[in-house]
Tab-separated table of C-alpha atoms in Angstrom:
chain	number	residue	atom	x	y	z
Q	1	MET	CA	31.565	149.316	72.972
Q	2	ILE	CA	34.126	146.788	71.719
Q	3	LYS	CA	36.775	149.539	71.569
Q	4	ARG	CA	36.096	150.465	75.213
Q	5	VAL	CA	36.407	146.856	76.358
Q	6	ALA	CA	39.631	146.420	74.374
Q	7	ALA	CA	41.051	149.654	75.790
Q	8	ALA	CA	40.126	148.615	79.345
Q	9	ALA	CA	41.715	145.192	78.853
Q	10	ALA	CA	44.899	146.773	77.470
Q	11	LEU	CA	45.061	149.199	80.405
Q	12	ALA	CA	44.535	146.369	82.891
Q	13	ALA	CA	47.338	144.354	81.281
Q	14	VAL	CA	49.718	147.303	81.514
Q	15	LEU	CA	48.870	147.918	85.166
Q	16	VAL	CA	48.921	144.276	86.287
Q	17	ALA	CA	51.968	143.045	84.310
Q	18	PRO	CA	54.576	144.842	86.461
Q	19	ALA	CA	53.213	143.106	89.560
Q	20	PHE	CA	54.059	139.721	88.043
Q	21	ALA	CA	57.216	140.660	86.148
Q	22	HIS	CA	59.629	141.447	88.912
Q	23	GLY	CA	62.677	139.573	89.954
Q	24	PRO	CA	66.108	140.365	91.240
Q	25	THR	CA	67.584	143.704	90.356
Q	26	PRO	CA	71.295	144.402	90.551
Q	27	GLN	CA	72.341	145.990	93.825
Q	28	LYS	CA	75.392	148.138	94.491
Q	29	VAL	CA	77.521	148.980	97.515
Q	30	GLU	CA	80.342	151.502	97.629
Q	31	GLU	CA	82.381	152.121	100.762
Q	32	LYS	CA	85.344	154.426	101.260
Q	33	VAL	CA	87.917	155.015	103.955
Q	34	GLU	CA	90.584	157.667	104.362
Q	35	ILE	CA	93.940	156.437	105.631
Q	36	LYS	CA	96.722	158.616	107.011
Q	37	ALA	CA	99.452	157.095	104.867
Q	38	GLN	CA	100.837	157.502	101.383
Q	39	PRO	CA	99.032	155.474	98.686
Q	40	ALA	CA	102.113	153.320	98.046
Q	41	LYS	CA	102.117	152.229	101.699
Q	42	VAL	CA	98.409	151.350	101.577
Q	43	TRP	CA	98.846	149.517	98.278
Q	44	ALA	CA	101.758	147.524	99.723
Q	45	VAL	CA	99.291	145.938	102.187
Q	46	LEU	CA	96.330	145.664	99.813
Q	47	LYS	CA	98.007	144.489	96.621
Q	48	ASN	CA	98.497	140.832	97.568
Q	49	TYR	CA	95.220	139.526	96.153
Q	50	GLY	CA	95.572	136.140	97.828
Q	51	ALA	CA	96.232	137.489	101.348
Q	52	LEU	CA	92.829	138.935	102.246
Q	53	GLN	CA	93.194	137.731	105.859
Q	54	ALA	CA	96.270	139.963	106.263
Q	55	TRP	CA	94.079	143.054	106.544
Q	56	HIS	CA	90.387	141.993	106.726
Q	57	PRO	CA	89.557	141.172	110.367
Q	58	GLY	CA	86.438	139.202	109.370
Q	59	VAL	CA	88.387	136.767	107.204
Q	60	GLU	CA	89.555	133.663	109.027
Q	61	LYS	CA	91.886	132.410	106.294
Q	62	SER	CA	92.597	133.067	102.648
Q	63	SER	CA	94.853	131.631	99.995
Q	64	GLY	CA	95.825	132.411	96.454
Q	65	PRO	CA	98.503	134.148	94.421
Q	66	GLU	CA	99.431	137.804	94.794
Q	67	SER	CA	98.175	138.580	91.290
Q	68	GLY	CA	98.201	137.109	87.816
Q	69	GLN	CA	95.971	136.278	84.918
Q	70	SER	CA	93.079	134.033	85.961
Q	71	ALA	CA	94.208	134.106	89.609
Q	72	GLU	CA	91.768	132.744	92.165
Q	73	ARG	CA	91.620	133.210	95.903
Q	74	THR	CA	89.689	131.190	98.410
Q	75	PHE	CA	88.661	132.507	101.796
Q	76	SER	CA	86.480	131.769	104.786
Q	77	VAL	CA	84.739	134.245	107.071
Q	78	LYS	CA	84.843	133.929	110.854
Q	79	GLY	CA	81.678	132.316	112.215
Q	80	LYS	CA	80.310	131.309	108.785
Q	81	PRO	CA	80.358	127.820	107.294
Q	82	GLY	CA	81.940	127.302	103.889
Q	83	GLU	CA	84.362	129.112	101.665
Q	84	ILE	CA	84.168	131.628	98.855
Q	85	VAL	CA	86.215	131.409	95.674
Q	86	GLU	CA	86.848	134.618	93.747
Q	87	GLY	CA	88.471	135.100	90.355
Q	88	LEU	CA	90.725	138.054	89.579
Q	89	ASP	CA	89.537	139.874	86.439
Q	90	GLU	CA	91.759	142.945	86.430
Q	91	TYR	CA	94.944	143.875	88.250
Q	92	ASP	CA	96.661	147.211	87.661
Q	93	GLU	CA	99.750	147.846	89.784
Q	94	GLY	CA	100.186	151.358	88.344
Q	95	LYS	CA	96.604	152.410	89.150
Q	96	MET	CA	96.736	150.556	92.495
Q	97	MET	CA	93.508	148.661	91.881
Q	98	TYR	CA	92.077	145.261	91.112
Q	99	GLY	CA	88.715	143.841	90.135
Q	100	TYR	CA	87.364	140.379	90.865
Q	101	ARG	CA	84.174	138.302	90.853
Q	102	LEU	CA	82.541	135.447	92.697
Q	103	SER	CA	83.377	132.084	91.120
Q	104	GLY	CA	80.682	129.577	91.983
Q	105	GLU	CA	78.398	130.175	94.956
Q	106	ALA	CA	78.611	132.238	98.141
Q	107	GLY	CA	76.773	129.583	100.159
Q	108	GLU	CA	76.113	130.763	103.708
Q	109	VAL	CA	79.107	133.122	103.763
Q	110	LEU	CA	77.427	136.136	102.088
Q	111	PRO	CA	73.712	136.560	101.222
Q	112	VAL	CA	74.353	136.979	97.483
Q	113	SER	CA	74.132	134.775	94.407
Q	114	SER	CA	76.784	136.552	92.361
Q	115	TYR	CA	78.963	139.636	92.551
Q	116	SER	CA	81.824	141.562	91.049
Q	117	ALA	CA	83.887	144.143	92.899
Q	118	THR	CA	86.823	146.523	92.612
Q	119	ILE	CA	89.099	148.011	95.230
Q	120	ALA	CA	91.378	150.967	94.529
Q	121	VAL	CA	93.777	153.308	96.335
Q	122	LYS	CA	94.003	157.016	95.414
Q	123	PRO	CA	95.856	159.948	96.973
Q	124	LYS	CA	93.725	162.275	99.090
Q	125	ASP	CA	94.673	165.229	101.320
Q	126	GLY	CA	98.249	164.067	101.902
Q	127	GLY	CA	97.108	160.526	102.623
Q	128	SER	CA	95.001	157.956	100.824
Q	129	GLU	CA	91.425	157.055	100.079
Q	130	VAL	CA	90.456	153.463	99.417
Q	131	THR	CA	87.230	152.795	97.528
Q	132	TRP	CA	85.683	149.341	97.515
Q	133	GLN	CA	82.628	148.876	95.376
Q	134	GLY	CA	80.583	145.886	94.384
Q	135	ARG	CA	77.612	144.950	92.230
Q	136	PHE	CA	75.629	141.855	93.097
Q	137	TYR	CA	72.334	139.966	93.176
Q	138	ARG	CA	70.552	138.676	96.266
Q	139	ALA	CA	71.012	135.068	97.353
Q	140	ASP	CA	67.526	133.958	96.263
Q	141	THR	CA	66.751	135.194	92.765
Q	142	SER	CA	63.105	134.089	92.781
Q	143	ASN	CA	60.280	136.624	92.779
Q	144	GLU	CA	59.522	136.082	96.480
Q	145	PRO	CA	62.827	135.566	98.318
Q	146	PRO	CA	62.715	134.592	101.980
Q	147	GLU	CA	64.025	136.933	104.627
Q	148	GLY	CA	67.804	136.729	104.802
Q	149	LYS	CA	68.133	136.061	101.076
Q	150	ASP	CA	66.446	139.233	99.823
Q	151	ASP	CA	67.833	142.510	98.433
Q	152	ALA	CA	68.009	144.201	101.842
Q	153	SER	CA	70.009	141.302	103.296
Q	154	ALA	CA	72.378	141.272	100.316
Q	155	VAL	CA	73.048	145.005	100.634
Q	156	ALA	CA	73.496	144.755	104.414
Q	157	GLY	CA	75.843	141.753	104.122
Q	158	MET	CA	78.060	143.280	101.466
Q	159	THR	CA	78.100	146.660	103.226
Q	160	GLU	CA	79.197	145.042	106.485
Q	161	PHE	CA	81.885	142.961	104.749
Q	162	PHE	CA	83.312	145.992	102.915
Q	163	LYS	CA	83.180	148.321	105.944
Q	164	THR	CA	84.803	145.786	108.243
Q	165	GLY	CA	87.541	145.170	105.693
Q	166	LEU	CA	88.266	148.851	105.135
Q	167	GLU	CA	88.376	149.518	108.894
Q	168	GLY	CA	90.840	146.631	109.251
Q	169	LEU	CA	92.980	147.944	106.405
Q	170	LYS	CA	93.051	151.429	107.956
Q	171	LYS	CA	93.999	150.052	111.369
Q	172	LYS	CA	96.770	147.859	109.950
Q	173	VAL	CA	98.325	150.570	107.767
Q	174	GLU	CA	98.105	153.360	110.340
Q	175	ALA	CA	99.642	151.088	112.982
Q	176	GLY	CA	102.624	150.600	110.698
Q	177	GLY	CA	101.700	147.164	109.351
């Protein structure tokens, strides 16, 4: 009898524990766009790390250096209070890519608590393909996040930001900018 009770208690602990042991899980977004231009032309627009507003139509203003070790850029998004500061982690002119991360907090600008991302240009079908991918956590990392600060909101917010940016980049490059 004691063995049955112990086995039942162990089974209950295994079944109930996952219900209490959840929290934020890393989320991922990857967006791509094909651009009818040579990769070098696309990279010429994209490579200035500090000039995000030059091609992202959702960015009101941005500042920072073109590249460099420990470079940071600051930007604001149209219609959102506050600014985001991002730190450049990797910059490879030859591979036409860079990687960066959120430094500090996203505030009300994006519904995430942290993120890292890369953006890269590759040749494709006589033109280019730009891939922008990010990994992140939702804004509220508690077990019961409120609506707007949950995983779904984080994925939707980052997806929208990446898509809007890639559409802006495509439009600018294909228009000759």
